[in-house]
Coordinates of C-alpha atoms in Angstrom, one line a residue:
X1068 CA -69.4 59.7 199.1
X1069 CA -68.1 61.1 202.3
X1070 CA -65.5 58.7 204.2
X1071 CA -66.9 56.8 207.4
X1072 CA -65.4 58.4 210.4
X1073 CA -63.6 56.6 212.6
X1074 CA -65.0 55.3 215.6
X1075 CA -63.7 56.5 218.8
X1076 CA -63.8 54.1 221.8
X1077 CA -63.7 55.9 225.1
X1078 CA -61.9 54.1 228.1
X1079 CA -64.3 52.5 230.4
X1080 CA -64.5 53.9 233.1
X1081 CA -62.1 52.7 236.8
X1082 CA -63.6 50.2 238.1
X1083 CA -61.9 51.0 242.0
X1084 CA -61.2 47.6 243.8
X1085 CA -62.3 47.6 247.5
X1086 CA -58.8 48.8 249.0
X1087 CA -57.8 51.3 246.5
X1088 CA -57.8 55.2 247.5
X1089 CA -59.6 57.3 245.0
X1090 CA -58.0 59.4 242.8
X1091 CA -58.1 63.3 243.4
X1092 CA -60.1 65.0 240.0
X1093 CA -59.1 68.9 240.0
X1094 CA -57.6 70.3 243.0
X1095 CA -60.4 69.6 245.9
X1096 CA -60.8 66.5 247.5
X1097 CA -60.0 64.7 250.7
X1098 CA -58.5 61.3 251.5
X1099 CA -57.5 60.7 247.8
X1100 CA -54.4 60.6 245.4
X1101 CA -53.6 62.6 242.4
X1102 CA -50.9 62.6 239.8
X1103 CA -47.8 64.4 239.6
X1104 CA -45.2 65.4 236.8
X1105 CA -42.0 64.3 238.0
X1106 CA -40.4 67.8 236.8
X1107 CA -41.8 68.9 239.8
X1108 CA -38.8 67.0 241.4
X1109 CA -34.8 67.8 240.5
X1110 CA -32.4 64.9 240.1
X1111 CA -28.8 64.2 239.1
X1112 CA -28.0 65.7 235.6
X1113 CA -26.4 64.3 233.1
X1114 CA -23.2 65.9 233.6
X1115 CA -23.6 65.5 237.8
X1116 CA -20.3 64.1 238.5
X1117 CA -18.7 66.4 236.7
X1118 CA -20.8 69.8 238.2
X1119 CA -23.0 67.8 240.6
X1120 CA -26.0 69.9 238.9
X1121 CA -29.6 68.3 239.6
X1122 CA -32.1 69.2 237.1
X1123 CA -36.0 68.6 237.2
X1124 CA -37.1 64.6 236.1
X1125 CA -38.3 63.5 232.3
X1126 CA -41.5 61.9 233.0
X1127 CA -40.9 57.7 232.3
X1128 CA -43.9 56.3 234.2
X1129 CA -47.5 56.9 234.9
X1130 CA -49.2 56.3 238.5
X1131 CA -52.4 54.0 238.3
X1132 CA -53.2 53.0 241.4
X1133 CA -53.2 53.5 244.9
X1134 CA -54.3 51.2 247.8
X1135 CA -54.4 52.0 251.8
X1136 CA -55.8 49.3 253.9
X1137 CA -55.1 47.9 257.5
X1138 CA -54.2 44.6 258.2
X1139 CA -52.9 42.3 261.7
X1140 CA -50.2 41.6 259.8
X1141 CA -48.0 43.0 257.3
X1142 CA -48.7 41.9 253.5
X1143 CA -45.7 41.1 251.7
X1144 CA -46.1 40.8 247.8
X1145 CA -49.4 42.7 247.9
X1146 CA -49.3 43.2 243.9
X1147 CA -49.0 39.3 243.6
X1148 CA -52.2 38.7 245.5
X1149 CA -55.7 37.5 243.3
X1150 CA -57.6 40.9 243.3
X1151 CA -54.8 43.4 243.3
X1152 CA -54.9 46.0 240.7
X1153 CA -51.9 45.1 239.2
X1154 CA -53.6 42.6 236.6
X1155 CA -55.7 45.8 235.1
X1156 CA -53.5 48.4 234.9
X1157 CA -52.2 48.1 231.3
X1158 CA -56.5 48.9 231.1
X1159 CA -55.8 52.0 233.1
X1160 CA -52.7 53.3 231.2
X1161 CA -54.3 55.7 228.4
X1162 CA -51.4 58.6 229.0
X1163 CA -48.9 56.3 227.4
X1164 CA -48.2 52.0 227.3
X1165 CA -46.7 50.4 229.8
X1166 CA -44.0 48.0 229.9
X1167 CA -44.1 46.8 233.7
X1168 CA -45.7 47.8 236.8
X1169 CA -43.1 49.1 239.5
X1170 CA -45.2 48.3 243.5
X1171 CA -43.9 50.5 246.3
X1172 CA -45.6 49.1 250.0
X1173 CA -44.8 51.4 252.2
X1174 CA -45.8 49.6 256.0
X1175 CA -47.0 52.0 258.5
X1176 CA -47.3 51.0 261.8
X1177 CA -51.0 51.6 263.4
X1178 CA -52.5 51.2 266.9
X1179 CA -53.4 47.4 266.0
X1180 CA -51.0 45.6 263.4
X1181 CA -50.1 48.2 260.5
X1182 CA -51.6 50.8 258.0
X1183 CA -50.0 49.8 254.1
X1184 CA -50.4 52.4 251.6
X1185 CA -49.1 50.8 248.1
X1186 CA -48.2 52.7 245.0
X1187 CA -48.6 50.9 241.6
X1188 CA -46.8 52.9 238.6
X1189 CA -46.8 51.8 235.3
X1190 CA -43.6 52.3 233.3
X1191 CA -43.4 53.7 230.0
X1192 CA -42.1 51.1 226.8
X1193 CA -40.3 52.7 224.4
X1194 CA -37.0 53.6 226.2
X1195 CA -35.8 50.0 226.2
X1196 CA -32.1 50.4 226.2
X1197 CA -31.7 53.7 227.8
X1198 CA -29.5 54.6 230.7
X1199 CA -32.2 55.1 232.7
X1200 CA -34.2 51.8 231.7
X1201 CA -30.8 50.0 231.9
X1202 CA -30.3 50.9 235.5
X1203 CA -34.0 49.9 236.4
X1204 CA -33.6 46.4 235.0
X1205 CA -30.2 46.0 237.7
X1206 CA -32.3 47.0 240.4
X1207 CA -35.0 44.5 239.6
X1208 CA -32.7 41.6 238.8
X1209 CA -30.2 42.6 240.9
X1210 CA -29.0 42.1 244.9
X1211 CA -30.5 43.0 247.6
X1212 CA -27.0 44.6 248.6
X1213 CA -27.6 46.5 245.6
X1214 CA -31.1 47.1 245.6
X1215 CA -30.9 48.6 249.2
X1216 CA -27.9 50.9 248.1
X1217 CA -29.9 52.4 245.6
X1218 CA -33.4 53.4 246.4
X1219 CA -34.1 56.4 247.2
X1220 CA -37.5 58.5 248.3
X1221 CA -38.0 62.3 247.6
X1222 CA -40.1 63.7 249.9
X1223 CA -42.0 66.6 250.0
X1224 CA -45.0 68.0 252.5
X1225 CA -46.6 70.8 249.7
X1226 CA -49.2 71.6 252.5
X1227 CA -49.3 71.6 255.9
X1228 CA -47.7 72.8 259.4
X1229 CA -44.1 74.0 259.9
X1230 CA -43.6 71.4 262.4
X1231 CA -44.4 68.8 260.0
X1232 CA -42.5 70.4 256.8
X1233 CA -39.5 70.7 259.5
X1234 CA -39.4 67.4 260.6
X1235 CA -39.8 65.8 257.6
X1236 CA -37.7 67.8 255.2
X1237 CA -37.1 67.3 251.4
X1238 CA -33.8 65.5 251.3
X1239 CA -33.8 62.4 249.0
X1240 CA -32.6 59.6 251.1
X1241 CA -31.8 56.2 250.6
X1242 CA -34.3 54.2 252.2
X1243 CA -32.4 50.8 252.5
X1244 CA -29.7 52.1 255.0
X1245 CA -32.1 52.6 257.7
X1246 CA -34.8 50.5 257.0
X1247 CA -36.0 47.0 256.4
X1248 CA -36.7 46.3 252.6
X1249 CA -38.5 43.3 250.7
X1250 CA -38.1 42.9 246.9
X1251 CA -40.6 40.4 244.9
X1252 CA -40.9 40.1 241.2
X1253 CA -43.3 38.4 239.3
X1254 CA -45.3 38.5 236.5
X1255 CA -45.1 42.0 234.8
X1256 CA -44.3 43.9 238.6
X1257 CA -41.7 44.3 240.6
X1258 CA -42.3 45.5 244.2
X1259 CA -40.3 47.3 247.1
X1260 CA -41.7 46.4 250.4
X1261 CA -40.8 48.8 253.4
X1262 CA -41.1 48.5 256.6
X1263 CA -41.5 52.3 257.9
X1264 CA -40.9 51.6 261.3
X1265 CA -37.5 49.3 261.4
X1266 CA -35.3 52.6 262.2
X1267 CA -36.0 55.1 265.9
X1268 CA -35.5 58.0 263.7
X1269 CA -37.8 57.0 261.1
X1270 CA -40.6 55.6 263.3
X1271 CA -40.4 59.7 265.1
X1272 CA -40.9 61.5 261.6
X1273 CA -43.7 58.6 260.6
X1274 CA -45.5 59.4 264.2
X1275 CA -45.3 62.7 263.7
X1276 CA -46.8 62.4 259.8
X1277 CA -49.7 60.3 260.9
X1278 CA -50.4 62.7 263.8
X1279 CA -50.8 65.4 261.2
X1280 CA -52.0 63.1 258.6
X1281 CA -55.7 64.8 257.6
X1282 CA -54.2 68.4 257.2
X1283 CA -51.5 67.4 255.0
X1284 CA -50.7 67.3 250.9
X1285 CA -48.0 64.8 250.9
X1286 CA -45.8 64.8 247.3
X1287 CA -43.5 61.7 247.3
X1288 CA -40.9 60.8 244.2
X1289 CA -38.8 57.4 244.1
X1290 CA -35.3 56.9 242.4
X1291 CA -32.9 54.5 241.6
X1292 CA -29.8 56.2 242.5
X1293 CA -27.0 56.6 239.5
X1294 CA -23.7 56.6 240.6
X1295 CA -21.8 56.5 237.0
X1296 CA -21.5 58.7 233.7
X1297 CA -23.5 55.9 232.2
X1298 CA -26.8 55.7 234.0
X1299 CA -26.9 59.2 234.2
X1300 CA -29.2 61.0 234.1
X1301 CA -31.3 60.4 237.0
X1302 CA -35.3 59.7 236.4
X1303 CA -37.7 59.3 238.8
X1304 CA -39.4 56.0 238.7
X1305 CA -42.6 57.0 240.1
X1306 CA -44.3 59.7 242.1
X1307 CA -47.5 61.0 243.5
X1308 CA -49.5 63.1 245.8
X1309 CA -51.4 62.3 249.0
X1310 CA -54.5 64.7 250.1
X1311 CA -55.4 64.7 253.4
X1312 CA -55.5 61.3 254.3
X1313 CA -57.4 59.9 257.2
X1314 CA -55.0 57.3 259.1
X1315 CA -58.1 55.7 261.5
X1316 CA -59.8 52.4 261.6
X1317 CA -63.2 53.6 260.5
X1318 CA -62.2 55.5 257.3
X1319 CA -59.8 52.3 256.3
X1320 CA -60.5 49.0 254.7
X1321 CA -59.4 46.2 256.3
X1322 CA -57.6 43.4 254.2
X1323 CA -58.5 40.5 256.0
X1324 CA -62.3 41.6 254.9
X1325 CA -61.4 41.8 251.4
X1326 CA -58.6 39.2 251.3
X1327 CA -61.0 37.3 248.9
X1328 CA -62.0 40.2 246.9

């Protein structure tokens, strides 16, 4: 008798909750995310502080979500709220299984109140114990001294005008010595709030971004910066790409309409 085949259970399909952006299929598409492989990004090397050599990122986490919604007032602990996605994204996580979910909030100031456009990424298990993981776990249970000493964005504008490119470069910086940061764990996440406009120079390069916002592909890494032989080397902790978003109150969701969602 032939053996019964195994069945095969696809993943349902996303169900998208009312604030998240949609995820880019292919390379079309307009006011949506995609992912990225974080090779596509260098980092310190394993042997940096001896030949201060950055090499391109092992991949140790999966993006999953992305939300982008106005509100009157900033959100703090967005991922903590009933109805974030942060509750279904172990659901979502077919590449690999996740361990934790790592929120970045980045707040954008708008006309009225503010623009916040969260990342959720799932990170990988299975590299419990690793430099890498190590250093991750400090950062979440750590200081806020520390935490601000050590996070760092990677920036990248793949698409788009020289003026913008220019002015907002591709030099990783450390995002808690300029601006204002909020750190929240809780159950299964941790999140990074920042507040994008808490520094002159940073409020100018976000004013310029939004001006440009619909004709840009925006590629952004995040890091936890190692600054000894043993949590070398570097991995980013999370990136993504942003395609042409539309930073007006008629294309974005407001929160206070879904706050019960």
């Amino acid at each position: 008798l032939e053996a019964p085949r195994p069945v095969v259970r696809e993943a349902p399909p996303v169900q998208y909750g009312p604030l998240e952006l949609r995820r880019r299929e292919g390379g079309g598409g307009a006011h949506c995310w995609q992912t990225l492989h974080p090779s596509e990004f260098e980092v310190r090397g394993a042997n940096y502080l001896r030949d201060g050599k950055k090499l391109p990122s092992d991949q140790t986490s999966s993006l999953l979500a992305v939300e982008l919604f106005q509100s009157a007032d900033t959100v703090y602990n967005v991922a903590g709220r009933p109805g974030a996605p942060t509750a279904s994204l172990a659901a979502r996580a077919t590449e690999h299984p996740i361990r934790s979910v790592l929120v970045v909030n980045l707040v954008i100031p708008a006309q009225e109140g503010v623009y916040q456009l969260v990342f959720y990424f799932g990170v990988w298990a299975g590299d419990e114990g690793s430099g890498h993981a190590t250093l991750l776990e400090r950062f979440c249970s750590g200081s806020d001294a520390f935490r601000n000493a050590r996070f760092k964005i990677l920036p990248n504008v793949s698409e788009g005008s020289w003026l913008v490119k220019n002015g907002v470069g591709s030099t990783p910086a450390l995002l808690g010595k300029t601006l204002k940061q909020r750190f929240h764990r809780g159950e299964g996440y941790f999140e990074v709030d920042v507040d994008c406009n808490s520094s002159p120079a940073a409020g100018r390069v976000v004013s310029l971004v939004k001006s440009y916002a619909k004709s840009l592909v925006v590629d952004l890494a995040f890091v936890i910066e190692a600054q000894s032989a043993s949590e070398l080397p570097e991995r980013v902790i999370g990136c993504g790409r942003l395609a042409h978003i539309e930073l007006n109150e008629a294309r974005i969701p407001s929160f206070e309409a879904h706050s019960g969602a």
